[in-house]
Amino acid sequence: MLSASKPILAPTSLTAMAIRLPPHAPTHYALPHRRTPPFRSIARAAPSPSTTSTAVSLPPSPKKVLVPIAMGTEEMEAVILAGVLRRAGADVTLASVEDGLEVEASYGTRIIADKSIAACANQEFDLVALPGGMPGSVRLRDNEILQRIMVRQAEEKRLYGAICAAPAVVLMPWGLHKGRKITCHPSFIGDLPTFRAVESNVQVSGELTTSRGPGTAFQFALSFVEQLFGPHAVEDVHSTLVCQNKLCTSLFCIMPFSRLDYFL
């Protein structure tokens, strides 16, 4: 039996209780060394050009059309050309070959052009279309800047056209009718080469389109809508013109032929 007066474990000092380390051991413990993983960039690659181009699509630029006018231009042909093509979405410029922007048309209507023909000299157009009328056609023919624009238009195989007197009075002296079938106002049809002259309301021959007069001006303008924008555009524009006969592309389709003769 153990004596109660004698403790089981004799108390020892704090120094005796301390863990004794060998003399060569360090007095502190360092955390185990961990290998740092190689640096990996988290930057993402820039999108490829094809991705960027598909994300942002720019609207196509409108077709540019030039309609030159002069003193004595046939007002119906000039205004119908500009109005119909603008309805289709074309960027139409009425350009005066006179000193000022305001011209008096063949039947007294005053038309104010957008700019002078000189301001258009170095521009590129998808279409240049000449209205007729007298003496407007002669004044168009005598303008050297317009002649250079038209010749360049034909040489670069872009669309060009003329109506009424302009095919015979303007295009022929400039040589822009060669190798093409061509029509014009009945009063000038005898001036055309016999083997090239036709009597259709609208004649498309390559890049050249010609027509006969005010009564065929809508057909003339709509033929350019089709050439520039396609047949669906013609249907859209045609519906806004309220033609009663869908097969006819002229508002004059509702008039008797006896009255049509006045405009031709």
Coordinates of C-alpha atoms in Angstrom, one line a residue:
M1 CA 0.0 0.0 0.0
L2 CA 1.4 3.3 -0.9
S3 CA 2.0 6.0 1.6
A4 CA -0.4 8.9 1.3
S5 CA 2.2 11.3 2.4
K6 CA 4.5 10.6 -0.6
P7 CA 3.3 11.8 -4.1
I8 CA 3.2 9.4 -7.0
L9 CA 5.3 11.7 -9.2
A10 CA 7.7 14.0 -7.7
P11 CA 7.4 17.6 -9.0
T12 CA 10.1 18.7 -11.4
S13 CA 11.1 22.2 -12.5
L14 CA 9.9 23.7 -15.7
T15 CA 13.5 23.5 -17.0
A16 CA 13.5 19.8 -16.4
M17 CA 10.2 19.4 -18.3
A18 CA 11.5 21.2 -21.4
I19 CA 12.3 19.2 -24.4
R20 CA 16.0 19.0 -24.9
L21 CA 17.2 19.3 -28.4
P22 CA 20.4 18.0 -29.7
P23 CA 23.0 20.8 -29.9
H24 CA 23.0 20.8 -33.7
A25 CA 19.3 21.0 -34.1
P26 CA 17.8 24.4 -35.1
T27 CA 15.9 26.3 -32.5
H28 CA 12.9 26.9 -34.8
Y29 CA 11.1 24.9 -37.4
A30 CA 10.6 26.3 -41.0
L31 CA 7.6 25.4 -43.0
P32 CA 8.3 22.7 -45.5
H33 CA 9.4 24.2 -48.9
R34 CA 6.8 24.1 -51.6
R35 CA 7.6 24.3 -55.3
T36 CA 6.0 27.4 -56.9
P37 CA 4.0 26.3 -59.9
P38 CA 5.1 27.9 -63.2
F39 CA 3.4 31.2 -64.0
R40 CA 0.5 30.8 -66.3
S41 CA -0.9 33.9 -68.1
I42 CA -4.6 34.3 -67.9
A43 CA -4.8 36.9 -70.7
R44 CA -7.2 35.8 -73.4
A45 CA -6.2 36.0 -77.0
A46 CA -7.6 38.9 -79.1
P47 CA -10.5 37.9 -81.3
S48 CA -9.6 37.0 -84.9
P49 CA -10.4 39.5 -87.6
S50 CA -13.1 37.3 -89.0
T51 CA -14.8 37.2 -85.6
T52 CA -14.7 41.0 -85.4
S53 CA -16.0 41.5 -88.9
T54 CA -19.0 39.2 -88.3
A55 CA -19.8 40.9 -85.0
V56 CA -20.1 44.4 -86.6
S57 CA -21.6 44.6 -90.1
L58 CA -21.7 48.0 -91.8
P59 CA -24.7 48.8 -94.0
P60 CA -23.9 48.9 -97.7
S61 CA -23.3 52.4 -99.2
P62 CA -26.2 53.7 -101.3
K63 CA -25.9 53.6 -105.1
K64 CA -24.8 57.0 -106.4
V65 CA -26.7 58.5 -109.4
L66 CA -26.0 61.7 -111.4
V67 CA -28.8 63.4 -113.3
P68 CA -27.5 66.5 -115.1
I69 CA -29.9 69.3 -115.9
A70 CA -29.7 72.5 -118.1
M71 CA -31.9 75.3 -119.3
G72 CA -34.5 73.7 -121.4
T73 CA -34.3 70.2 -119.8
E74 CA -37.5 68.2 -120.0
E75 CA -38.7 68.6 -116.4
M76 CA -40.8 65.5 -116.3
E77 CA -37.9 63.3 -117.3
A78 CA -35.5 64.9 -114.8
V79 CA -37.9 64.9 -111.8
I80 CA -39.2 61.4 -112.5
L81 CA -35.7 60.0 -112.8
A82 CA -34.7 61.6 -109.5
G83 CA -37.9 60.8 -107.7
V84 CA -38.2 57.1 -108.6
L85 CA -34.5 56.3 -108.0
R86 CA -34.7 58.1 -104.6
R87 CA -37.7 56.0 -103.7
A88 CA -35.5 52.9 -104.4
G89 CA -32.8 54.2 -102.0
A90 CA -30.3 55.7 -104.4
D91 CA -28.3 58.8 -103.6
V92 CA -29.3 61.0 -106.5
T93 CA -27.5 64.3 -107.4
L94 CA -29.2 66.8 -109.6
A95 CA -26.3 68.7 -111.2
S96 CA -26.6 72.0 -113.1
V97 CA -24.4 72.5 -116.2
E98 CA -25.3 76.2 -116.0
D99 CA -23.5 79.0 -114.1
G100 CA -26.2 78.9 -111.3
L101 CA -28.0 76.0 -109.6
E102 CA -31.5 77.1 -110.7
V103 CA -32.5 76.2 -114.2
E104 CA -35.7 76.9 -116.1
A105 CA -36.9 73.6 -117.7
S106 CA -38.5 73.3 -121.2
Y107 CA -42.0 74.1 -120.1
G108 CA -41.2 76.8 -117.6
T109 CA -40.7 74.8 -114.4
R110 CA -37.9 76.0 -112.3
I111 CA -35.6 73.3 -110.8
I112 CA -32.9 73.9 -108.3
A113 CA -30.0 71.5 -108.6
D114 CA -28.1 70.0 -105.7
K115 CA -24.7 71.2 -107.0
S116 CA -22.8 72.3 -110.1
I117 CA -21.5 69.8 -112.6
A118 CA -18.0 71.0 -111.8
A119 CA -18.4 69.7 -108.2
C120 CA -19.1 66.2 -109.7
A121 CA -16.1 66.1 -112.0
N122 CA -14.0 63.7 -109.9
Q123 CA -16.7 61.7 -108.3
E124 CA -17.6 58.1 -109.2
F125 CA -21.3 57.3 -110.0
D126 CA -23.0 53.9 -110.4
L127 CA -25.3 55.6 -112.9
V128 CA -25.4 58.8 -115.0
A129 CA -28.8 59.4 -116.7
L130 CA -29.5 62.2 -119.1
P131 CA -32.9 63.7 -119.4
G132 CA -33.9 65.1 -122.8
G133 CA -35.8 68.2 -123.8
M134 CA -34.7 71.0 -126.1
P135 CA -32.6 73.1 -125.9
G136 CA -31.6 71.3 -122.8
S137 CA -30.0 68.3 -124.6
V138 CA -27.9 70.7 -126.7
R139 CA -26.6 72.5 -123.6
L140 CA -25.8 69.1 -122.0
R141 CA -23.9 68.1 -125.1
D142 CA -21.8 71.3 -125.1
N143 CA -20.6 70.9 -121.5
E144 CA -17.1 69.5 -121.5
I145 CA -17.1 68.4 -117.9
L146 CA -20.2 66.3 -118.4
Q147 CA -18.7 64.8 -121.5
R148 CA -15.7 63.7 -119.6
I149 CA -17.9 62.2 -116.9
M150 CA -20.0 60.3 -119.4
V151 CA -17.0 59.0 -121.4
R152 CA -15.3 57.8 -118.3
Q153 CA -18.6 56.2 -117.2
A154 CA -18.8 54.2 -120.4
E155 CA -15.1 53.3 -120.5
E156 CA -15.2 51.9 -116.9
K157 CA -18.4 49.9 -117.8
R158 CA -20.7 51.6 -115.3
L159 CA -24.4 52.3 -116.1
Y160 CA -25.3 55.3 -118.2
G161 CA -28.4 56.3 -120.1
A162 CA -30.4 59.0 -122.0
I163 CA -34.0 59.6 -122.9
C164 CA -36.0 61.6 -125.4
A165 CA -33.7 63.8 -127.6
A166 CA -30.6 63.1 -125.5
P167 CA -29.6 59.8 -127.2
A168 CA -29.4 61.4 -130.6
V169 CA -28.3 64.9 -129.6
V170 CA -25.8 64.0 -126.8
L171 CA -24.7 60.4 -127.0
M172 CA -24.1 60.2 -130.8
P173 CA -21.7 63.2 -131.0
W174 CA -19.8 61.7 -128.1
G175 CA -19.6 58.3 -129.7
L176 CA -21.3 56.6 -126.8
H177 CA -23.9 54.8 -128.9
K178 CA -21.4 52.7 -130.9
G179 CA -22.1 49.0 -130.9
R180 CA -25.4 49.5 -129.0
K181 CA -29.0 49.3 -129.9
I182 CA -30.6 52.6 -129.2
T183 CA -34.0 54.4 -129.1
C184 CA -35.0 58.0 -128.7
H185 CA -37.9 60.4 -129.3
P186 CA -39.7 59.8 -132.6
S187 CA -38.7 63.3 -133.7
F188 CA -35.0 62.3 -133.7
I189 CA -35.3 58.6 -134.6
G190 CA -34.2 59.4 -138.1
D191 CA -30.9 60.7 -136.8
L192 CA -29.9 57.3 -135.4
P193 CA -28.0 54.7 -137.4
T194 CA -30.7 52.6 -139.2
F195 CA -29.2 49.3 -138.2
R196 CA -29.0 50.3 -134.5
A197 CA -32.3 52.2 -134.1
V198 CA -35.2 50.5 -132.3
E199 CA -38.6 51.8 -131.4
S200 CA -39.1 50.1 -128.0
N201 CA -40.1 52.2 -125.1
V202 CA -36.9 51.3 -123.1
Q203 CA -33.9 49.7 -124.7
V204 CA -31.2 48.2 -122.5
S205 CA -28.0 47.4 -124.5
G206 CA -25.1 46.5 -122.2
E207 CA -24.4 49.4 -119.8
L208 CA -26.4 51.8 -122.0
T209 CA -30.2 52.3 -121.5
T210 CA -32.2 54.6 -123.7
S211 CA -35.9 55.6 -123.9
R212 CA -38.3 57.7 -125.9
G213 CA -39.8 60.6 -123.9
P214 CA -41.9 61.8 -121.0
G215 CA -44.5 59.1 -121.5
T216 CA -41.9 56.4 -120.9
A217 CA -40.0 58.2 -118.2
F218 CA -41.3 55.9 -115.4
Q219 CA -40.4 52.8 -117.4
F220 CA -37.0 54.3 -118.0
A221 CA -36.4 55.1 -114.3
L222 CA -37.7 51.7 -113.1
S223 CA -35.4 49.9 -115.5
F224 CA -32.5 51.5 -113.6
V225 CA -34.0 50.5 -110.3
E226 CA -33.9 46.9 -111.5
Q227 CA -30.4 47.2 -112.8
L228 CA -29.1 48.8 -109.6
F229 CA -31.2 47.0 -107.0
G230 CA -32.8 44.0 -108.5
P231 CA -36.4 43.0 -109.5
H232 CA -37.7 42.9 -105.9
A233 CA -36.9 46.6 -105.6
V234 CA -38.9 47.3 -108.7
E235 CA -41.9 45.6 -107.2
D236 CA -41.5 47.7 -104.0
V237 CA -41.2 51.0 -105.8
H238 CA -43.9 50.1 -108.4
S239 CA -46.4 49.5 -105.5
T240 CA -45.8 53.1 -104.2
L241 CA -46.6 54.5 -107.7
V242 CA -50.2 53.1 -107.6
C243 CA -50.1 51.8 -111.2
Q244 CA -53.4 50.1 -112.1
N245 CA -51.8 47.6 -114.4
K246 CA -49.0 45.6 -112.8
L247 CA -47.6 44.6 -116.2
C248 CA -47.1 48.2 -117.1
T249 CA -44.4 50.3 -115.4
S250 CA -45.6 53.7 -116.4
L251 CA -48.2 55.8 -114.8
F252 CA -49.3 56.7 -118.4
C253 CA -50.6 53.2 -118.8
I254 CA -54.1 54.4 -117.8
M255 CA -54.1 57.0 -120.6
P256 CA -55.6 56.5 -124.1
F257 CA -53.0 56.0 -126.8
S258 CA -54.2 59.2 -128.5
R259 CA -53.2 61.2 -125.5
L260 CA -49.9 59.3 -125.1
D261 CA -48.9 60.5 -128.5
Y262 CA -48.6 64.0 -127.1
F263 CA -45.9 63.0 -124.7
L264 CA -44.0 61.1 -127.4

